[in-house]
PDB file of C-alpha atoms in Angstrom:
ATOM      1  CA  MET G   1      -0.619   0.114   0.358  1.00 53.00           C
ATOM      2  CA  ARG G   2       0.941   3.655  -0.884  1.00 59.00           C
ATOM      3  CA  ASN G   3       0.451   6.175   1.775  1.00 65.00           C
ATOM      4  CA  ASN G   4       1.680   9.038   0.234  1.00 86.00           C
ATOM      5  CA  PHE G   5      -0.604   8.544  -3.172  1.00 93.00           C
ATOM      6  CA  SER G   6      -1.127  11.917  -4.930  1.00 96.00           C
ATOM      7  CA  TRP G   7      -3.301  12.676  -7.871  1.00 97.00           C
ATOM      8  CA  THR G   8      -0.640  14.441 -10.081  1.00 97.00           C
ATOM      9  CA  SER G   9       1.083  11.978  -9.767  1.00 97.00           C
ATOM     10  CA  SER G  10       1.356   9.406 -12.686  1.00 98.00           C
ATOM     11  CA  LEU G  11      -0.277   6.044 -10.955  1.00 98.00           C
ATOM     12  CA  GLY G  12      -2.645   9.329  -9.464  1.00 98.00           C
ATOM     13  CA  ILE G  13      -3.769  10.512 -12.872  1.00 98.00           C
ATOM     14  CA  SER G  14      -4.348   6.895 -15.065  1.00 98.00           C
ATOM     15  CA  ALA G  15      -6.533   6.776 -11.426  1.00 98.00           C
ATOM     16  CA  ALA G  16      -7.732   9.331 -12.017  1.00 99.00           C
ATOM     17  CA  LEU G  17      -8.852   8.729 -16.493  1.00 99.00           C
ATOM     18  CA  PHE G  18      -9.734   5.447 -14.999  1.00 99.00           C
ATOM     19  CA  ILE G  19     -12.629   7.212 -12.803  1.00 99.00           C
ATOM     20  CA  THR G  20     -13.443   8.626 -15.304  1.00 98.00           C
ATOM     21  CA  ILE G  21     -13.867   5.621 -18.110  1.00 97.00           C
ATOM     22  CA  ALA G  22     -15.976   3.893 -15.586  1.00 98.00           C
ATOM     23  CA  VAL G  23     -18.383   7.551 -15.040  1.00 97.00           C
ATOM     24  CA  ILE G  24     -18.856   7.503 -19.155  1.00 95.00           C
ATOM     25  CA  TYR G  25     -20.217   3.730 -18.701  1.00 94.00           C
ATOM     26  CA  MET G  26     -22.529   5.138 -15.727  1.00 96.00           C
ATOM     27  CA  LEU G  27     -23.640   7.867 -17.587  1.00 95.00           C
ATOM     28  CA  ILE G  28     -23.962   6.053 -21.070  1.00 90.00           C
ATOM     29  CA  GLY G  29     -25.335   3.608 -18.789  1.00 92.00           C
ATOM     30  CA  THR G  30     -27.913   5.800 -16.494  1.00 94.00           C
ATOM     31  CA  LEU G  31     -29.285   7.908 -19.801  1.00 89.00           C
ATOM     32  CA  GLY G  32     -29.755   4.635 -22.317  1.00 85.00           C
ATOM     33  CA  LEU G  33     -32.165   3.621 -19.278  1.00 87.00           C
ATOM     34  CA  ILE G  34     -33.912   6.985 -18.860  1.00 87.00           C
ATOM     35  CA  ILE G  35     -33.682   6.948 -23.098  1.00 80.00           C
ATOM     36  CA  ILE G  36     -35.096   3.577 -23.309  1.00 79.00           C
ATOM     37  CA  LYS G  37     -38.384   3.842 -20.248  1.00 79.00           C
ATOM     38  CA  THR G  38     -39.000   7.188 -20.983  1.00 78.00           C
ATOM     39  CA  ASN G  39     -39.823   7.110 -25.246  1.00 68.00           C
ATOM     40  CA  ALA G  40     -39.508   3.085 -25.190  1.00 61.00           C
ATOM     41  CA  THR G  41     -37.627   2.293 -28.190  1.00 54.00           C
ATOM     42  CA  GLY G  42     -40.293   0.003 -29.999  1.00 48.00           C
ATOM     43  CA  ARG G  43     -43.464   2.354 -29.019  1.00 51.00           C
ATOM     44  CA  THR G  44     -42.001   5.991 -29.340  1.00 47.00           C
ATOM     45  CA  GLY G  45     -38.043   5.940 -30.231  1.00 50.00           C
ATOM     46  CA  LYS G  46     -35.990   7.471 -33.211  1.00 55.00           C
ATOM     47  CA  GLN G  47     -34.210   4.650 -33.464  1.00 57.00           C
ATOM     48  CA  PHE G  48     -33.935   0.294 -32.322  1.00 60.00           C
ATOM     49  CA  TYR G  49     -29.982   0.006 -31.432  1.00 60.00           C
ATOM     50  CA  LEU G  50     -27.196   1.370 -33.326  1.00 61.00           C
ATOM     51  CA  SER G  51     -28.814   5.084 -35.419  1.00 70.00           C
ATOM     52  CA  LYS G  52     -31.994   5.118 -37.243  1.00 74.00           C
ATOM     53  CA  GLU G  53     -29.450   5.257 -40.873  1.00 78.00           C
ATOM     54  CA  VAL G  54     -27.781   1.892 -39.354  1.00 77.00           C
ATOM     55  CA  ASP G  55     -31.218   0.772 -37.927  1.00 77.00           C
ATOM     56  CA  THR G  56     -32.572   0.468 -41.965  1.00 82.00           C
ATOM     57  CA  LYS G  57     -29.924  -0.788 -43.714  1.00 82.00           C
ATOM     58  CA  VAL G  58     -29.582  -3.108 -40.902  1.00 81.00           C
ATOM     59  CA  PHE G  59     -33.643  -4.488 -40.679  1.00 82.00           C
ATOM     60  CA  GLY G  60     -34.282  -3.712 -44.517  1.00 85.00           C
ATOM     61  CA  LYS G  61     -37.257  -1.305 -43.617  1.00 85.00           C
ATOM     62  CA  THR G  62     -37.806   1.808 -40.964  1.00 80.00           C
ATOM     63  CA  ARG G  63     -38.297   1.468 -37.853  1.00 77.00           C
ATOM     64  CA  SER G  64     -41.888   2.378 -37.905  1.00 79.00           C
ATOM     65  CA  GLU G  65     -42.673  -0.263 -40.348  1.00 85.00           C
ATOM     66  CA  LEU G  66     -40.699  -2.850 -37.847  1.00 81.00           C
ATOM     67  CA  ILE G  67     -42.692  -2.004 -34.678  1.00 79.00           C
ATOM     68  CA  GLN G  68     -45.944  -2.455 -37.491  1.00 83.00           C
ATOM     69  CA  GLN G  69     -45.299  -5.110 -38.664  1.00 86.00           C
ATOM     70  CA  SER G  70     -43.750  -7.609 -35.132  1.00 83.00           C
ATOM     71  CA  PRO G  71     -44.708  -5.353 -32.170  1.00 80.00           C
ATOM     72  CA  GLU G  72     -43.226  -8.559 -30.294  1.00 85.00           C
ATOM     73  CA  PHE G  73     -39.972  -7.822 -32.314  1.00 82.00           C
ATOM     74  CA  ALA G  74     -39.378  -4.108 -30.873  1.00 77.00           C
ATOM     75  CA  LYS G  75     -39.895  -5.361 -27.452  1.00 80.00           C
ATOM     76  CA  TYR G  76     -37.332  -8.037 -27.915  1.00 84.00           C
ATOM     77  CA  ILE G  77     -34.846  -4.497 -28.416  1.00 80.00           C
ATOM     78  CA  THR G  78     -36.505  -2.871 -25.728  1.00 80.00           C
ATOM     79  CA  MET G  79     -35.071  -5.769 -23.551  1.00 85.00           C
ATOM     80  CA  LEU G  80     -31.835  -5.945 -25.317  1.00 87.00           C
ATOM     81  CA  MET G  81     -31.004  -2.475 -24.884  1.00 84.00           C
ATOM     82  CA  TYR G  82     -32.227  -2.622 -21.147  1.00 89.00           C
ATOM     83  CA  VAL G  83     -29.079  -5.440 -20.479  1.00 92.00           C
ATOM     84  CA  PHE G  84     -26.757  -3.429 -22.559  1.00 90.00           C
ATOM     85  CA  CYS G  85     -27.867  -0.772 -20.333  1.00 91.00           C
ATOM     86  CA  SER G  86     -28.047  -1.768 -17.083  1.00 96.00           C
ATOM     87  CA  PHE G  87     -24.123  -3.806 -17.386  1.00 95.00           C
ATOM     88  CA  MET G  88     -22.599  -0.954 -18.718  1.00 94.00           C
ATOM     89  CA  VAL G  89     -23.678   1.179 -15.172  1.00 97.00           C
ATOM     90  CA  GLY G  90     -22.849  -2.119 -13.464  1.00 97.00           C
ATOM     91  CA  MET G  91     -19.282  -2.861 -15.254  1.00 96.00           C
ATOM     92  CA  GLY G  92     -18.912   0.915 -14.209  1.00 97.00           C
ATOM     93  CA  ILE G  93     -19.675   0.962 -10.357  1.00 98.00           C
ATOM     94  CA  LEU G  94     -16.793  -2.422  -9.962  1.00 98.00           C
ATOM     95  CA  GLN G  95     -14.674  -0.217 -11.899  1.00 98.00           C
ATOM     96  CA  TYR G  96     -15.201   3.418 -10.544  1.00 99.00           C
ATOM     97  CA  GLY G  97     -15.118   1.338  -6.756  1.00 98.00           C
ATOM     98  CA  VAL G  98     -11.249  -0.633  -7.880  1.00 99.00           C
ATOM     99  CA  ALA G  99     -10.376   2.209  -9.238  1.00 98.00           C
ATOM    100  CA  ARG G 100     -10.313   4.782  -6.540  1.00 98.00           C
ATOM    101  CA  PHE G 101     -10.913   2.622  -3.456  1.00 97.00           C
ATOM    102  CA  ALA G 102      -7.818   0.153  -4.479  1.00 98.00           C
ATOM    103  CA  LEU G 103      -5.612   0.987  -7.219  1.00 98.00           C
ATOM    104  CA  THR G 104      -4.601   4.920  -5.354  1.00 97.00           C
ATOM    105  CA  GLU G 105      -3.596   2.479  -2.856  1.00 96.00           C
ATOM    106  CA  GLY G 106      -1.481   0.875  -5.142  1.00 96.00           C
ATOM    107  CA  GLN G 107      -2.742  -2.207  -5.373  1.00 97.00           C
ATOM    108  CA  ASN G 108      -1.014  -4.416  -8.218  1.00 97.00           C
ATOM    109  CA  TRP G 109      -4.581  -6.272  -8.828  1.00 98.00           C
ATOM    110  CA  ALA G 110      -6.592  -2.886  -8.884  1.00 98.00           C
ATOM    111  CA  TYR G 111      -4.240  -2.379 -11.959  1.00 98.00           C
ATOM    112  CA  TRP G 112      -4.837  -5.539 -14.534  1.00 98.00           C
ATOM    113  CA  VAL G 113      -8.068  -5.715 -13.643  1.00 98.00           C
ATOM    114  CA  SER G 114      -8.409  -1.733 -14.791  1.00 98.00           C
ATOM    115  CA  VAL G 115      -6.874  -2.469 -18.184  1.00 99.00           C
ATOM    116  CA  LEU G 116      -8.387  -6.203 -19.026  1.00 98.00           C
ATOM    117  CA  SER G 117     -11.497  -5.128 -18.017  1.00 97.00           C
ATOM    118  CA  ASN G 118     -11.666  -2.918 -20.791  1.00 96.00           C
ATOM    119  CA  VAL G 119      -9.630  -3.513 -22.860  1.00 97.00           C
ATOM    120  CA  PHE G 120     -12.193  -6.854 -23.288  1.00 96.00           C
ATOM    121  CA  MET G 121     -14.725  -5.058 -23.396  1.00 92.00           C
ATOM    122  CA  LEU G 122     -14.053  -2.232 -25.796  1.00 93.00           C
ATOM    123  CA  LEU G 123     -12.000  -5.042 -28.596  1.00 94.00           C
ATOM    124  CA  ILE G 124     -15.003  -6.543 -27.685  1.00 92.00           C
ATOM    125  CA  TYR G 125     -16.927  -4.061 -28.802  1.00 88.00           C
ATOM    126  CA  TRP G 126     -15.096  -2.396 -31.168  1.00 89.00           C
ATOM    127  CA  LEU G 127     -14.615  -5.936 -33.206  1.00 92.00           C
ATOM    128  CA  MET G 128     -17.762  -7.393 -32.658  1.00 90.00           C
ATOM    129  CA  VAL G 129     -20.044  -4.124 -33.685  1.00 84.00           C
ATOM    130  CA  ILE G 130     -18.454  -1.210 -34.291  1.00 84.00           C
ATOM    131  CA  LEU G 131     -15.690  -2.286 -37.001  1.00 86.00           C
ATOM    132  CA  PRO G 132     -18.667  -5.170 -38.914  1.00 87.00           C
ATOM    133  CA  VAL G 133     -21.884  -2.383 -38.830  1.00 82.00           C
ATOM    134  CA  LEU G 134     -19.228  -0.216 -40.362  1.00 83.00           C
ATOM    135  CA  GLN G 135     -17.586  -2.341 -42.725  1.00 87.00           C
ATOM    136  CA  GLU G 136     -20.897  -3.796 -43.534  1.00 87.00           C
ATOM    137  CA  TYR G 137     -23.739  -0.541 -44.095  1.00 83.00           C
ATOM    138  CA  LYS G 138     -20.812   1.143 -45.404  1.00 83.00           C
ATOM    139  CA  VAL G 139     -21.747   4.470 -43.290  1.00 78.00           C
ATOM    140  CA  GLY G 140     -19.772   6.707 -41.068  1.00 76.00           C
ATOM    141  CA  TYR G 141     -18.146   6.179 -37.896  1.00 72.00           C
ATOM    142  CA  PHE G 142     -21.106   8.760 -35.781  1.00 72.00           C
ATOM    143  CA  ALA G 143     -23.956   7.414 -37.838  1.00 70.00           C
ATOM    144  CA  LEU G 144     -23.399   4.686 -34.396  1.00 67.00           C
ATOM    145  CA  TRP G 145     -23.018   7.816 -31.697  1.00 59.00           C
ATOM    146  CA  HIS G 146     -20.559   5.871 -29.884  1.00 64.00           C
ATOM    147  CA  PRO G 147     -18.478   7.891 -27.509  1.00 65.00           C
ATOM    148  CA  TYR G 148     -19.046   5.323 -24.538  1.00 72.00           C
ATOM    149  CA  ALA G 149     -16.410   3.634 -26.820  1.00 84.00           C
ATOM    150  CA  LEU G 150     -14.734   6.193 -28.118  1.00 87.00           C
ATOM    151  CA  ILE G 151     -13.329   8.724 -25.053  1.00 91.00           C
ATOM    152  CA  PRO G 152     -12.834   5.358 -22.880  1.00 94.00           C
ATOM    153  CA  SER G 153     -10.564   3.793 -26.232  1.00 94.00           C
ATOM    154  CA  ILE G 154      -8.128   7.366 -26.319  1.00 95.00           C
ATOM    155  CA  LEU G 155      -8.444   7.327 -22.344  1.00 97.00           C
ATOM    156  CA  LEU G 156      -7.049   3.460 -22.198  1.00 98.00           C
ATOM    157  CA  PRO G 157      -3.725   3.590 -23.094  1.00 98.00           C
ATOM    158  CA  ILE G 158      -2.790   6.890 -21.630  1.00 99.00           C
ATOM    159  CA  ALA G 159      -4.526   5.219 -18.186  1.00 99.00           C
ATOM    160  CA  THR G 160      -2.529   2.466 -18.780  1.00 99.00           C
ATOM    161  CA  ILE G 161       1.002   3.622 -19.356  1.00 99.00           C
ATOM    162  CA  LEU G 162       0.579   6.354 -16.375  1.00 98.00           C
ATOM    163  CA  GLY G 163      -0.418   3.335 -14.352  1.00 98.00           C
ATOM    164  CA  TRP G 164       2.318   1.085 -15.990  1.00 98.00           C
ATOM    165  CA  ILE G 165       5.225   4.454 -14.599  1.00 98.00           C
ATOM    166  CA  GLY G 166       3.245   4.729 -10.925  1.00 97.00           C
ATOM    167  CA  LEU G 167       3.169   1.147 -10.280  1.00 97.00           C
ATOM    168  CA  ASN G 168       7.111   0.860 -10.863  1.00 95.00           C
ATOM    169  CA  LYS G 169       8.856   3.367  -9.575  1.00 86.00           C
TER     170      LYS G 169
END
């Protein structure tokens, strides 16, 4: 354990970046749950999952056509989004706790949990969702509007390097 922790040290900045990533996950997940609940994706929302443009390309029909033809499908997508958003909130809370209460104490395990959980989540998300959709449907990144993947993808390497430096001083 480190009694001389400082938020301005490399370890402190690393912890702050991991906390920032965690807060992004919590905010996006919470906002997603609120938006889905108030708009009920299958009833009045403008999109199902990715974006109005991408949803139409993926499903071959507009959202309103799909809802009219299969209201069960809209309910299913809504439930999937609840699950996705709840996992985002849960991941954020867990990562916040690990970074704030263990990484700031210089715990090596907290560093590896923070790094690996983000690496695997972001790799899977980029490789299994973002890149295939961009390639197959020929849309731009911001047609998907996924800042919760982009911002953590930028912050993660910085947090990882600074954390490594801070723990190995």
